[in-house]
């Protein structure tokens, strides 16, 4: 029973990591979009 909170914490931190990765991906996509925009104009 003691391991349940630990597992929940791990799941939480995993979700946090995923969210951070998604934010990174967003900023990366934004940078690519800006570069493409500069190339077109």
GROMACS .gro file of C-alpha atoms in nm:
model
   41
    1UNK     CA    1   0.000   0.000   0.000
    2UNK     CA    2   0.289   0.236   0.069
    3UNK     CA    3   0.398   0.227  -0.294
    4UNK     CA    4   0.075   0.376  -0.429
    5UNK     CA    5   0.158   0.741  -0.345
    6UNK     CA    6   0.502   0.695  -0.499
    7UNK     CA    7   0.350   0.561  -0.818
    8UNK     CA    8   0.109   0.854  -0.827
    9UNK     CA    9   0.398   1.095  -0.777
   10UNK     CA   10   0.590   0.929  -1.058
   11UNK     CA   11   0.288   0.956  -1.285
   12UNK     CA   12   0.255   1.324  -1.193
   13UNK     CA   13   0.620   1.395  -1.267
   14UNK     CA   14   0.590   1.200  -1.591
   15UNK     CA   15   0.294   1.416  -1.693
   16UNK     CA   16   0.497   1.723  -1.597
   17UNK     CA   17   0.784   1.608  -1.817
   18UNK     CA   18   0.548   1.544  -2.107
   19UNK     CA   19   0.398   1.891  -2.065
   20UNK     CA   20   0.744   2.048  -2.064
   21UNK     CA   21   0.837   1.852  -2.377
   22UNK     CA   22   0.519   1.971  -2.548
   23UNK     CA   23   0.605   2.331  -2.455
   24UNK     CA   24   0.956   2.280  -2.597
   25UNK     CA   25   0.804   2.138  -2.915
   26UNK     CA   26   0.570   2.436  -2.938
   27UNK     CA   27   0.855   2.686  -2.910
   28UNK     CA   28   1.056   2.483  -3.162
   29UNK     CA   29   0.765   2.484  -3.407
   30UNK     CA   30   0.725   2.857  -3.349
   31UNK     CA   31   1.093   2.915  -3.429
   32UNK     CA   32   1.065   2.707  -3.746
   33UNK     CA   33   0.755   2.899  -3.847
   34UNK     CA   34   0.936   3.230  -3.795
   35UNK     CA   35   1.232   3.109  -4.002
   36UNK     CA   36   1.001   2.995  -4.281
   37UNK     CA   37   0.822   3.329  -4.269
   38UNK     CA   38   1.152   3.515  -4.305
   39UNK     CA   39   1.249   3.297  -4.600
   40UNK     CA   40   0.921   3.369  -4.779
   41UNK     CA   41   0.924   3.744  -4.730
   0.00000   0.00000   0.00000
